[in-house]
CSV table of C-alpha atoms in Angstrom, one decimal:
chain,number,residue,atom,x,y,z
A,14,UNK,CA,-30.9,-14.9,48.4
A,15,UNK,CA,-27.4,-14.9,49.6
A,16,UNK,CA,-25.5,-11.4,49.2
A,17,UNK,CA,-23.2,-11.0,46.0
A,18,UNK,CA,-26.0,-13.1,44.6
A,19,UNK,CA,-26.7,-12.5,41.0
A,20,UNK,CA,-30.0,-13.1,39.7
A,21,UNK,CA,-30.4,-14.0,36.6
A,22,UNK,CA,-33.6,-12.3,36.2
A,23,UNK,CA,-32.4,-9.0,37.1
A,24,UNK,CA,-29.6,-8.6,33.3
A,25,UNK,CA,-31.4,-6.4,31.3
A,26,UNK,CA,-33.4,-7.3,28.5
A,27,UNK,CA,-30.8,-7.7,25.5
A,28,UNK,CA,-32.5,-5.8,22.0
A,29,UNK,CA,-34.1,-8.5,20.0
A,30,UNK,CA,-31.3,-9.4,17.3
A,31,UNK,CA,-32.2,-8.3,14.0
A,32,UNK,CA,-30.4,-7.4,9.9
A,33,UNK,CA,-30.2,-4.0,10.7
A,34,UNK,CA,-28.8,-4.7,13.8
A,35,UNK,CA,-26.6,-7.1,13.1
A,36,UNK,CA,-24.7,-4.4,10.3
A,37,UNK,CA,-24.5,-1.6,12.4
A,38,UNK,CA,-22.5,-3.7,14.8
A,39,UNK,CA,-20.6,-4.8,11.8
A,40,UNK,CA,-19.9,-1.2,10.2
A,41,UNK,CA,-19.0,-0.5,13.5
A,42,UNK,CA,-16.3,-3.4,14.1
A,43,UNK,CA,-15.2,-2.4,10.5
A,44,UNK,CA,-14.8,1.0,11.4
A,45,UNK,CA,-12.5,0.3,14.3
A,46,UNK,CA,-10.8,-2.3,13.2
A,47,UNK,CA,-11.2,-3.1,10.1
A,48,UNK,CA,-12.8,-5.5,7.8
A,49,UNK,CA,-10.8,-8.2,8.2
A,50,UNK,CA,-12.6,-8.6,11.8
A,51,UNK,CA,-15.7,-8.7,10.8
A,52,UNK,CA,-17.2,-11.9,11.1
A,53,UNK,CA,-20.3,-14.1,12.6
A,54,UNK,CA,-18.2,-14.9,15.7
A,55,UNK,CA,-16.6,-11.6,16.5
A,56,UNK,CA,-20.5,-9.6,15.9
A,57,UNK,CA,-21.7,-12.9,18.1
A,58,UNK,CA,-19.4,-11.6,20.8
A,59,UNK,CA,-20.0,-7.8,20.4
A,60,UNK,CA,-23.4,-8.5,20.5
A,61,UNK,CA,-23.8,-11.2,23.8
A,62,UNK,CA,-24.7,-14.0,21.1
A,63,UNK,CA,-24.1,-16.8,19.6
A,64,UNK,CA,-22.9,-17.5,16.4
A,65,UNK,CA,-26.0,-19.5,15.0
A,66,UNK,CA,-28.6,-16.8,15.9
A,67,UNK,CA,-26.6,-14.0,13.2
A,68,UNK,CA,-27.5,-17.2,10.8
A,69,UNK,CA,-30.7,-17.0,11.2
A,70,UNK,CA,-30.3,-12.7,9.4
A,71,UNK,CA,-26.9,-13.2,7.0
A,72,UNK,CA,-26.3,-16.1,5.2
A,73,UNK,CA,-23.1,-16.2,5.7
A,74,UNK,CA,-19.6,-13.3,5.8
A,75,UNK,CA,-20.0,-12.6,2.7
A,76,UNK,CA,-23.5,-12.0,3.1
A,77,UNK,CA,-22.1,-9.5,5.1
A,78,UNK,CA,-19.4,-7.8,4.4
A,79,UNK,CA,-21.9,-7.2,0.9
A,80,UNK,CA,-24.2,-6.1,2.9
A,81,UNK,CA,-21.5,-3.7,5.4
A,82,UNK,CA,-20.7,-2.2,1.4
A,83,UNK,CA,-24.7,-1.8,0.4
A,84,UNK,CA,-25.4,0.2,3.8
A,85,UNK,CA,-22.1,2.6,2.8
A,86,UNK,CA,-23.9,2.9,0.0
A,87,UNK,CA,-26.2,4.7,1.0
A,88,UNK,CA,-24.9,7.5,0.7
A,89,UNK,CA,-23.6,8.1,-2.6
A,90,UNK,CA,-25.5,11.5,-3.7
A,91,UNK,CA,-28.0,10.1,-6.6
A,92,UNK,CA,-30.0,13.1,-7.6
A,93,UNK,CA,-29.7,16.7,-7.7
A,94,UNK,CA,-25.8,16.4,-8.7
A,95,UNK,CA,-25.6,19.4,-11.4
A,96,UNK,CA,-24.8,18.6,-15.3
A,97,UNK,CA,-26.1,17.2,-18.0
A,98,UNK,CA,-27.1,13.2,-17.8
A,99,UNK,CA,-22.8,12.4,-18.9
A,100,UNK,CA,-21.4,14.9,-16.1
A,101,UNK,CA,-24.4,13.9,-13.4
A,102,UNK,CA,-22.8,10.0,-14.6
A,103,UNK,CA,-19.7,10.7,-14.0
A,104,UNK,CA,-19.9,12.0,-10.6
A,105,UNK,CA,-22.5,9.0,-9.4
A,106,UNK,CA,-19.5,7.0,-10.4
A,107,UNK,CA,-16.7,8.7,-8.9
A,108,UNK,CA,-18.6,8.8,-5.8
A,109,UNK,CA,-19.1,5.1,-6.1
A,110,UNK,CA,-15.6,5.0,-6.4
A,111,UNK,CA,-14.6,7.0,-4.0
A,112,UNK,CA,-15.8,5.2,-1.6
A,113,UNK,CA,-15.0,1.7,-3.0
A,114,UNK,CA,-11.5,3.2,-2.4
A,115,UNK,CA,-12.2,4.8,1.2
A,116,UNK,CA,-13.0,1.0,1.8
A,117,UNK,CA,-10.7,-0.8,-0.9
A,118,UNK,CA,-11.5,-5.0,1.5
A,119,UNK,CA,-14.6,-4.0,0.1
A,120,UNK,CA,-13.7,-2.6,-2.8
A,121,UNK,CA,-13.2,-6.6,-3.3
A,122,UNK,CA,-16.5,-7.4,-2.2
A,123,UNK,CA,-17.7,-5.7,-5.1
A,124,UNK,CA,-15.5,-7.3,-7.8
A,125,UNK,CA,-16.7,-10.2,-7.3
A,126,UNK,CA,-20.4,-10.9,-5.2
A,127,UNK,CA,-23.4,-9.7,-6.6
A,128,UNK,CA,-25.1,-7.4,-4.6
A,129,UNK,CA,-28.8,-7.1,-4.5
A,130,UNK,CA,-29.2,-4.6,-1.7
A,131,UNK,CA,-31.0,-1.8,-2.6
A,132,UNK,CA,-28.3,1.3,-1.9
A,133,UNK,CA,-26.7,-0.8,-4.9
A,134,UNK,CA,-29.5,-1.5,-7.1
A,135,UNK,CA,-30.9,2.2,-6.6
A,136,UNK,CA,-27.2,3.1,-7.5
A,137,UNK,CA,-27.8,0.3,-10.6
A,138,UNK,CA,-30.6,2.4,-12.0
A,139,UNK,CA,-29.7,5.7,-11.5
A,140,UNK,CA,-27.0,5.1,-14.2
A,141,UNK,CA,-29.8,2.9,-16.2
A,142,UNK,CA,-31.6,6.6,-16.2
A,143,UNK,CA,-28.7,8.1,-17.2
A,144,UNK,CA,-27.9,6.2,-19.8
A,145,UNK,CA,-31.9,6.4,-21.0
A,146,UNK,CA,-31.4,10.0,-20.6
A,147,UNK,CA,-28.7,10.4,-23.1
A,148,UNK,CA,-30.2,8.3,-25.4
A,149,UNK,CA,-28.5,5.1,-25.3
A,150,UNK,CA,-30.5,2.0,-26.1
A,151,UNK,CA,-32.4,-0.2,-23.8
A,152,UNK,CA,-30.1,-3.2,-25.0
A,153,UNK,CA,-27.0,-1.4,-25.4
A,154,UNK,CA,-27.8,0.4,-21.6
A,155,UNK,CA,-28.3,-2.7,-20.0
A,156,UNK,CA,-25.0,-4.2,-20.7
A,157,UNK,CA,-23.3,-1.1,-20.4
A,158,UNK,CA,-24.1,-0.6,-17.0
A,159,UNK,CA,-21.7,-3.7,-16.0
A,160,UNK,CA,-18.6,-2.5,-17.7
A,161,UNK,CA,-19.0,1.1,-15.9
A,162,UNK,CA,-19.1,0.4,-12.5
A,163,UNK,CA,-16.7,-2.7,-12.8
A,164,UNK,CA,-14.4,-0.1,-14.7
A,165,UNK,CA,-14.6,2.0,-11.1
A,166,UNK,CA,-14.8,-1.2,-9.2
A,167,UNK,CA,-11.5,-2.6,-10.6
A,168,UNK,CA,-9.8,0.3,-10.8
A,169,UNK,CA,-10.7,0.8,-6.7
A,170,UNK,CA,-9.5,-2.8,-6.4
A,171,UNK,CA,-6.1,-2.1,-8.0
A,172,UNK,CA,-5.8,1.7,-5.9
A,173,UNK,CA,-6.5,-0.8,-2.6
A,174,UNK,CA,-4.1,-2.8,-3.4
A,175,UNK,CA,-1.0,0.0,-4.2
A,176,UNK,CA,-2.1,1.0,-1.0
A,177,UNK,CA,-2.0,-1.7,1.0
A,178,UNK,CA,1.8,-3.1,-0.7
A,179,UNK,CA,2.8,0.9,-0.4
A,180,UNK,CA,4.5,0.3,-3.9
A,181,UNK,CA,2.3,2.2,-6.1
A,182,UNK,CA,4.5,4.9,-6.5
A,183,UNK,CA,7.6,2.8,-7.1
A,184,UNK,CA,5.7,0.5,-9.4
A,185,UNK,CA,5.0,3.0,-11.0
A,186,UNK,CA,8.5,4.4,-11.3
A,187,UNK,CA,9.5,1.2,-12.2
A,188,UNK,CA,7.7,0.7,-15.5
A,189,UNK,CA,8.6,4.6,-17.2
A,190,UNK,CA,12.3,4.0,-16.1
A,191,UNK,CA,11.8,0.0,-17.9
A,192,UNK,CA,9.8,2.0,-21.2
A,193,UNK,CA,13.0,4.3,-21.3
A,194,UNK,CA,15.9,1.1,-21.7
A,195,UNK,CA,13.1,-0.9,-24.0
A,196,UNK,CA,14.3,-1.7,-27.6
A,197,UNK,CA,13.5,0.2,-30.4
A,198,UNK,CA,14.6,-3.0,-33.0
A,199,UNK,CA,12.3,-5.3,-30.7
A,200,UNK,CA,9.6,-2.5,-29.4
A,201,UNK,CA,9.7,0.3,-32.1
A,202,UNK,CA,6.0,0.9,-30.6
A,203,UNK,CA,6.9,0.6,-27.5
A,204,UNK,CA,10.3,2.6,-28.2
A,205,UNK,CA,8.2,5.5,-30.0
A,206,UNK,CA,5.3,6.1,-27.6
A,207,UNK,CA,7.1,5.0,-24.4
A,208,UNK,CA,6.6,7.8,-22.5
A,209,UNK,CA,2.8,8.6,-23.4
A,210,UNK,CA,1.8,4.7,-22.2
A,211,UNK,CA,2.4,6.3,-18.9
A,212,UNK,CA,1.3,10.1,-19.8
A,213,UNK,CA,-1.3,11.8,-17.4
A,214,UNK,CA,-2.8,12.0,-14.6
A,215,UNK,CA,-4.9,8.6,-12.9
A,216,UNK,CA,-7.9,11.1,-13.0
A,217,UNK,CA,-8.1,12.0,-16.7
A,218,UNK,CA,-7.2,8.2,-17.8
A,219,UNK,CA,-10.0,7.4,-16.0
A,220,UNK,CA,-12.2,10.6,-17.7
A,221,UNK,CA,-11.2,8.6,-21.2
A,222,UNK,CA,-11.9,5.8,-20.8
A,223,UNK,CA,-15.6,6.5,-19.9
A,224,UNK,CA,-16.5,9.0,-22.3
A,225,UNK,CA,-15.0,6.4,-24.8
A,226,UNK,CA,-16.3,3.2,-22.7
A,227,UNK,CA,-19.8,5.9,-23.2
A,228,UNK,CA,-19.1,6.5,-26.6
A,229,UNK,CA,-18.9,2.6,-27.8
A,230,UNK,CA,-21.5,1.9,-26.0
A,231,UNK,CA,-24.1,4.4,-28.1
A,232,UNK,CA,-23.2,3.4,-31.5
A,233,UNK,CA,-22.6,-0.5,-30.9
A,234,UNK,CA,-24.9,-2.4,-31.1
A,235,UNK,CA,-25.7,-5.6,-29.5
A,236,UNK,CA,-24.9,-9.0,-31.0
A,237,UNK,CA,-28.5,-11.0,-31.5
A,238,UNK,CA,-28.6,-13.4,-28.9
A,239,UNK,CA,-30.0,-17.1,-30.0
């Protein structure tokens, strides 16, 4: 062989592709460059392969992002969080929301994608277990879990959108000013309740919504389904 000629057989073998390895690489890319850069083409470049090879393990970018989110949900503490069932449920759901707050682009994935990963299912099962422990009827718990997760997911999406635009506080101040100037003749109830419409810190309002939802689900039977 001529000097300087590279023998391809001497090249180290690439690690075999696996779904776990693809998701781990996607996490690295997301942390370094943002979730928008987590694409099949970008991962193929990182893994030194062709995009077509990845489709054997991941159907599309949406499934890839869902798998990345599921990996992050694996860090949520689901046991030994302390307190009664309601306190433990709040802790689990706030931990779920914190994952989405930290990764706002993935919050949008959780809002529009049906998640089926093992860590998401573990969160879902834990929430159902706690609702059952609290005495909620099985059918009501099965519907309430959907509303609870949607509530915390939507809150994270809203938070992420405001954070991205940098106008959360500005919008809040604009709303307060608008409520201060409404006409009592035209909007009598808004004029009367204006200050209270925007009162309270976000976590207190979230906890009230959480308790209201739980209390309603406990006492409201599901409608008959034909």
